[in-house]
Structure formats: C-alpha cells, structure tokens
Amino acid sequence: MRTTVRTTTLHLAEPLRISRSVMAARDAVWLTIEHAGSYGHGEAVASTYFGLDARTIGRLLADASRDLARHGDPQSALDALRVGELPAADAPPAVVAAVEAALLDLVGQRAGTPVHRLLGAPAAPVAGPARTLGISTADHAAETARRLAAHGFRTLKVKVGGADPEADLARVRAIGAAAPGVRLLLDPNGAWTAAEARVLLPRYAAIGVAAVEQPTAPGDPDALAALAADSPVPVIADEDAVTHEDVRRLAGRVHGVNVKLAKCGGVYAALRIADLVAGSGTALMLGCLTASSLGIAPAVHIADRARWVDLDGHLLLAADPWTGIGGTDGTVRAPERPGLGLRPVLPVRPVDPTAGADGADRPAPRPAP
C-alpha cells in the first residue's frame, strides 16, 4: 500500500462565532491510500482546541503511513487498527479517525460495498442534521433561520454563551419566531458557570429549547451530571465526553453525549461508545468539526445509531471540495456507492504514488470511479 498526504484550506461561507473563538477558515489534511489501483481517502482537520495544526497532522499521518506499509493489504491494516495496533498508540484520535476512514473507503472500494454495509447496516442511513448558527445579531440569525427552514432544515443548533445573556435569549426567541416548528438546540461551548446555567436553562425551557450541549466549562463531569439531574432542558456532554472512559463516567447521568469521530478516534470507537450507553438512559449525538464532506462522511454511514445528528460541518463551507452525502436540503444520506461513496467536486490529477507522505501540499489523488 502506498500513501500520499495533501494539505488544503477550507474557507467558511461566513465566519463562525462561538463563545470562545471566531473561525473563518480551517486547514484540512487528506490522506490517500492506494492499493492495486484503488484509492481510499480520509481527512483530519486542524483544531486549536485539540492542539493540532496541519503540519503536525501531516507529520503524524506520515508516521502512520510507514506503519501501513508493513501491511500487505487494506483489510489486514483495518483489522490491526480495530484492535489498537495501528497507528501508533500515542496518535491523536483525529489522526486515527483519518487513517480508519481511508482504510474503510479503500476496503469498500475493493469489495464494491458501501461503508455502512461493511459496518452491518443493511440500509443507507438518512438523517436530518442540526444546522449550526453562530453568535450574531438577532436579525441576522432570524433571517438565516427562516431561509434554512424553507430549505428543509428541521433542527437548528444555536451557539450561545456571548458576553450578554439577554442578547443570547433575544436571538434564540427571534430564531424560534422566524422558524416555527423547528427544533432548537443550544451550545454555549462551556461558557456558563453552574449558577448561570441554573438561572438560564428554565428561561430557555420556556422558549421551547429541546436540549443544551456542554453548558458549563469542561473538566468537572460530576458538576455537569449534577446540573443534568434537575435541568428542565436535556443536557448533552460534549467537551466532557472525549474518551470511552469519559463516557463511562457519564453514562446514565446526562441525557446525551456528543460523539465526534475526530475526538473519539473514528467509527469503530464511536460504535463502542454507542454500545456502552445503550440502555443507560444516555442517548448518542453524532457531532463533527467544520470539515469537508470527506471528513463528515464516515459519521453519516453510522447516523442511524444516533438520537441527535449534528453533521453539518461541510454545509458551513464556502465551497466543499467533495460531494456525495448531500445536506443542503436538510437531509444527509450515506451513499450507496462503494466505500465512503464520495467524489471530488473538481477534476483532480493523479499523484505519483511513490511520493512520500510528509504533509506537503500535493495534487489530490485520482478518486475511485
């Protein structure tokens, strides 16, 4: 198996403001694995919060590529990844998820089978993802909500936690009025204290908010569980639910956990978490970082396992370089094509498969037909 790595920049359609930062663009690193004329692709995106820049991701994917070279075929490499033998034990979850995605894509391409069937789902998952609205003015948010509802979105996730709690409340009210019947989720990204949350959550419950993600700062899961115990709004752990052990501590104590493949380590890790919380009273949310369709697609192939689906990262981009999972009509769909089922938006040139995976900006590899 031969690998290449390419770094690119994903520009957002408009800057996304959350309680702790504003983002206008994000670097993405694409891993391509080639074997016997078939290609599998995976993506990892840079994240300040997780301490990963594109250069570091490229270097770590180069290390993983050397590990992959020791395996004779994609299936044996995928089997090694599933049991933790690949990549290196200290590889960040985002890197593991990218390697896994490329292997799943490649295995599916070679078998003529879509990834969801490789994972045991007979039918292609279809879900209505929450569409994220950043912190903005109430008028802008209302107009955006009205447009999204008209295009078929039935769940909106509203970023809150700004400097003025009353402005946040006014914005959520404006969104609800502009898009009646649309389910509203809140995400303060840990901006509230427990005391603030206990004051604000009843007010949001009165507006009709359906759930809130990580209302308080991460690092004290017991405090989050205590808040969830008497919250009038279901509480979903996000930043406090990173690893399998994090989720084990919270299972049955919060209403949901937001599982992102980039933070838990990929599809198989997410499925193990789904098994862990099954029957506990804690439901699964599938979330994402801002990424292209290549970064979102693996989660779409398991979207039928989740109560809440928050897979809209590709919809925030000014131009998505991959296509295949849809979403602009308020619905994402796992493709029935082999592997991840994606295609590049623009024609791309083949790469020299002998080129080293060093994180350099290279032409994108030829996609599978």
Coordinates of N, CA and C in Angstrom, one line a residue, residues 8-116:
T8 N -4.8 21.3 2.6 CA -5.6 22.4 1.9 C -6.3 23.2 2.9
T9 N -6.9 24.3 2.5 CA -7.6 25.2 3.4 C -9.1 25.2 3.0
L10 N -9.9 25.1 4.0 CA -11.4 25.1 3.8 C -11.9 26.5 4.3
H11 N -12.5 27.2 3.5 CA -13.0 28.6 3.8 C -14.5 28.5 4.2
L12 N -14.9 29.1 5.2 CA -16.3 29.1 5.6 C -17.0 30.1 4.8
A13 N -18.3 29.9 4.6 CA -19.2 30.8 3.9 C -19.3 32.2 4.6
E14 N -19.3 32.1 5.9 CA -19.2 33.3 6.8 C -18.5 32.9 8.1
P15 N -17.8 33.8 8.7 CA -17.2 33.5 10.0 C -18.1 32.9 11.0
L16 N -17.7 31.9 11.7 CA -18.5 31.2 12.7 C -18.0 31.7 14.1
R17 N -18.9 32.4 14.8 CA -18.5 32.9 16.2 C -19.1 32.0 17.2
I18 N -18.3 31.5 18.1 CA -18.8 30.8 19.3 C -18.3 31.5 20.5
S19 N -18.6 30.9 21.7 CA -18.3 31.7 22.9 C -16.8 31.9 23.1
R20 N -16.0 31.0 22.6 CA -14.6 31.1 22.9 C -13.7 31.6 21.7
S21 N -14.3 31.7 20.5 CA -13.5 32.0 19.3 C -14.3 32.4 18.1
V22 N -13.6 32.8 17.1 CA -14.3 33.1 15.8 C -13.4 32.4 14.7
M23 N -14.0 31.6 13.8 CA -13.3 30.9 12.8 C -13.8 31.3 11.4
A24 N -12.9 31.6 10.5 CA -13.2 31.9 9.1 C -12.7 30.9 8.1
A25 N -11.8 30.1 8.6 CA -11.2 29.0 7.7 C -10.6 28.0 8.6
R26 N -10.4 26.8 8.0 CA -9.7 25.7 8.7 C -8.9 24.9 7.8
D27 N -7.7 24.5 8.2 CA -6.8 23.7 7.4 C -7.3 22.2 7.5
A28 N -7.3 21.5 6.4 CA -7.6 20.1 6.3 C -6.4 19.3 5.7
V29 N -6.2 18.1 6.2 CA -5.2 17.3 5.7 C -5.8 16.0 5.2
W30 N -5.6 15.7 3.9 CA -6.2 14.5 3.3 C -5.1 13.4 3.2
L31 N -5.5 12.2 3.6 CA -4.7 11.0 3.5 C -5.3 10.2 2.4
T32 N -4.5 9.7 1.4 CA -4.9 8.8 0.4 C -4.1 7.6 0.5
I33 N -4.7 6.4 0.5 CA -4.0 5.1 0.5 C -4.4 4.4 -0.9
E34 N -3.4 4.0 -1.6 CA -3.6 3.3 -2.9 C -3.1 1.9 -2.8
H35 N -4.0 1.0 -3.3 CA -3.6 -0.4 -3.4 C -4.2 -1.1 -4.6
A36 N -3.4 -1.6 -5.4 CA -3.8 -2.3 -6.6 C -4.8 -1.5 -7.5
G37 N -4.5 -0.2 -7.6 CA -5.3 0.6 -8.5 C -6.5 1.2 -7.8
S38 N -6.8 0.9 -6.6 CA -7.9 1.5 -5.9 C -7.4 2.5 -4.9
Y39 N -8.3 3.5 -4.6 CA -7.9 4.6 -3.7 C -8.9 4.8 -2.6
G40 N -8.4 5.0 -1.3 CA -9.2 5.3 -0.2 C -8.8 6.6 0.4
H41 N -9.7 7.5 0.8 CA -9.4 8.8 1.3 C -9.9 9.0 2.7
G42 N -9.2 9.8 3.5 CA -9.6 10.2 4.8 C -9.1 11.6 5.1
E43 N -9.8 12.3 6.0 CA -9.5 13.7 6.3 C -9.3 13.9 7.8
A44 N -8.3 14.7 8.2 CA -8.2 15.3 9.5 C -8.1 16.8 9.4
V45 N -8.8 17.5 10.3 CA -8.8 19.0 10.2 C -8.0 19.5 11.4
A46 N -7.4 20.6 11.2 CA -6.6 21.3 12.3 C -7.6 21.8 13.3
S47 N -7.2 21.8 14.6 CA -8.0 22.3 15.7 C -7.2 22.9 16.8
T48 N -7.4 24.2 17.0 CA -6.7 24.9 18.1 C -7.1 24.3 19.4
Y49 N -8.4 24.0 19.6 CA -8.9 23.4 20.8 C -8.2 22.1 21.2
F50 N -8.0 21.2 20.1 CA -7.3 19.9 20.4 C -5.8 20.0 20.2
G51 N -5.3 21.2 19.9 CA -3.8 21.4 19.8 C -3.2 20.7 18.6
L52 N -3.9 20.7 17.5 CA -3.4 20.1 16.3 C -3.4 21.1 15.1
D53 N -2.2 21.4 14.6 CA -2.1 22.2 13.4 C -1.9 21.2 12.2
A54 N -2.0 21.8 11.0 CA -1.9 21.0 9.8 C -0.5 20.3 9.7
R55 N 0.6 21.1 10.0 CA 1.9 20.5 9.9 C 2.0 19.3 10.9
T56 N 1.5 19.4 12.1 CA 1.6 18.2 13.0 C 0.8 17.0 12.5
I57 N -0.4 17.3 12.0 CA -1.2 16.3 11.4 C -0.5 15.6 10.3
G58 N 0.1 16.4 9.4 CA 0.8 15.8 8.2 C 1.9 14.9 8.7
R59 N 2.7 15.4 9.7 CA 3.8 14.5 10.2 C 3.3 13.2 10.8
L60 N 2.2 13.3 11.6 CA 1.7 12.1 12.2 C 1.1 11.2 11.2
L61 N 0.5 11.7 10.1 CA 0.0 10.8 9.0 C 1.1 10.2 8.3
A62 N 2.3 10.9 8.2 CA 3.4 10.3 7.6 C 3.9 9.1 8.4
D63 N 3.9 9.3 9.8 CA 4.3 8.2 10.6 C 3.3 7.0 10.5
A64 N 2.1 7.3 10.4 CA 1.1 6.2 10.2 C 1.3 5.5 8.8
S65 N 1.7 6.3 7.8 CA 1.9 5.7 6.5 C 3.0 4.7 6.6
R66 N 4.0 4.9 7.4 CA 5.1 3.9 7.5 C 4.6 2.6 8.2
D67 N 3.6 2.8 9.1 CA 3.0 1.6 9.7 C 2.2 0.9 8.7
L68 N 1.4 1.6 7.9 CA 0.6 1.0 6.9 C 1.4 0.2 5.9
A69 N 2.6 0.6 5.6 CA 3.4 0.0 4.6 C 3.8 -1.4 5.1
R70 N 3.7 -1.7 6.4 CA 4.1 -3.1 6.9 C 2.9 -4.1 6.6
H71 N 1.8 -3.6 6.2 CA 0.7 -4.5 5.9 C 0.5 -4.7 4.5
G72 N 0.2 -6.0 4.1 CA 0.1 -6.3 2.7 C -1.1 -5.9 2.0
D73 N -2.2 -5.7 2.8 CA -3.5 -5.4 2.1 C -4.3 -4.5 3.1
P74 N -5.3 -3.8 2.5 CA -6.1 -2.8 3.4 C -6.9 -3.5 4.5
Q75 N -7.4 -4.7 4.2 CA -8.2 -5.4 5.3 C -7.4 -5.7 6.5
S76 N -6.1 -6.2 6.3 CA -5.3 -6.6 7.4 C -4.9 -5.3 8.2
A77 N -4.7 -4.2 7.5 CA -4.4 -2.9 8.1 C -5.6 -2.5 8.9
L78 N -6.8 -2.6 8.4 CA -8.0 -2.2 9.1 C -8.2 -3.1 10.3
D79 N -8.0 -4.4 10.2 CA -8.1 -5.3 11.4 C -7.1 -4.8 12.5
A80 N -5.9 -4.5 12.1 CA -4.9 -4.0 13.1 C -5.3 -2.7 13.7
L81 N -5.9 -1.8 13.0 CA -6.4 -0.6 13.6 C -7.5 -0.9 14.6
R82 N -8.4 -1.8 14.3 CA -9.5 -2.1 15.1 C -9.1 -2.6 16.5
V83 N -8.0 -3.3 16.6 CA -7.5 -3.8 17.8 C -6.4 -2.9 18.5
G84 N -6.2 -1.7 17.9 CA -5.3 -0.7 18.5 C -3.9 -0.9 18.1
E85 N -3.6 -1.7 17.1 CA -2.2 -1.9 16.7 C -1.7 -0.9 15.7
L86 N -2.6 -0.1 15.2 CA -2.3 0.8 14.1 C -3.3 2.0 14.3
P87 N -2.8 3.2 14.1 CA -1.4 3.7 14.1 C -0.8 3.6 15.5
A88 N 0.3 4.4 15.7 CA 1.0 4.3 17.0 C 0.0 4.7 18.1
A89 N 0.3 4.1 19.3 CA -0.6 4.2 20.5 C -0.8 5.6 20.9
D90 N 0.2 6.5 20.6 CA 0.0 7.9 21.0 C -0.5 8.8 19.9
A91 N -1.0 8.2 18.8 CA -1.6 9.0 17.8 C -2.8 9.7 18.2
P92 N -3.0 11.0 18.0 CA -4.3 11.7 18.4 C -5.5 11.0 17.7
P93 N -6.6 11.1 18.4 CA -7.9 10.5 17.8 C -8.2 11.0 16.4
A94 N -7.9 12.2 16.1 CA -8.2 12.8 14.8 C -7.4 12.0 13.7
V95 N -6.2 11.7 14.0 CA -5.3 11.0 13.1 C -5.8 9.6 12.9
V96 N -6.1 8.9 14.0 CA -6.6 7.6 13.9 C -7.9 7.5 13.1
A97 N -8.8 8.5 13.3 CA -10.0 8.6 12.5 C -9.8 8.8 11.0
A98 N -8.8 9.6 10.7 CA -8.5 9.8 9.2 C -7.9 8.5 8.6
V99 N -7.0 7.8 9.3 CA -6.5 6.6 8.8 C -7.6 5.5 8.6
E100 N -8.4 5.4 9.6 CA -9.5 4.5 9.6 C -10.4 4.8 8.4
A101 N -10.8 6.1 8.2 CA -11.7 6.4 7.1 C -11.1 6.0 5.8
A102 N -9.8 6.3 5.6 CA -9.2 6.0 4.3 C -9.2 4.5 4.1
L103 N -8.9 3.7 5.1 CA -9.0 2.2 5.0 C -10.4 1.7 4.8
L104 N -11.3 2.2 5.5 CA -12.7 1.8 5.2 C -13.1 2.1 3.8
D105 N -12.8 3.3 3.3 CA -13.1 3.7 1.9 C -12.4 2.7 1.0
L106 N -11.1 2.4 1.2 CA -10.4 1.5 0.3 C -11.0 0.1 0.3
V107 N -11.2 -0.4 1.5 CA -11.8 -1.7 1.6 C -13.1 -1.8 0.9
G108 N -14.0 -0.8 1.1 CA -15.3 -0.8 0.5 C -15.1 -0.7 -1.0
Q109 N -14.2 0.2 -1.5 CA -14.0 0.3 -2.9 C -13.6 -1.1 -3.5
R110 N -12.7 -1.8 -2.9 CA -12.3 -3.1 -3.4 C -13.3 -4.1 -3.4
A111 N -14.2 -4.0 -2.4 CA -15.3 -5.0 -2.2 C -16.5 -4.7 -3.0
G112 N -16.6 -3.4 -3.5 CA -17.8 -2.9 -4.2 C -19.0 -2.7 -3.2
T113 N -18.6 -2.4 -2.0 CA -19.6 -2.3 -0.9 C -19.5 -1.0 -0.2
P114 N -20.7 -0.3 0.1 CA -20.6 1.0 0.8 C -20.2 0.7 2.3
V115 N -19.6 1.7 2.9 CA -19.1 1.6 4.3 C -20.2 1.2 5.3
H116 N -21.4 1.7 5.1 CA -22.4 1.3 6.1 C -22.7 -0.2 6.1

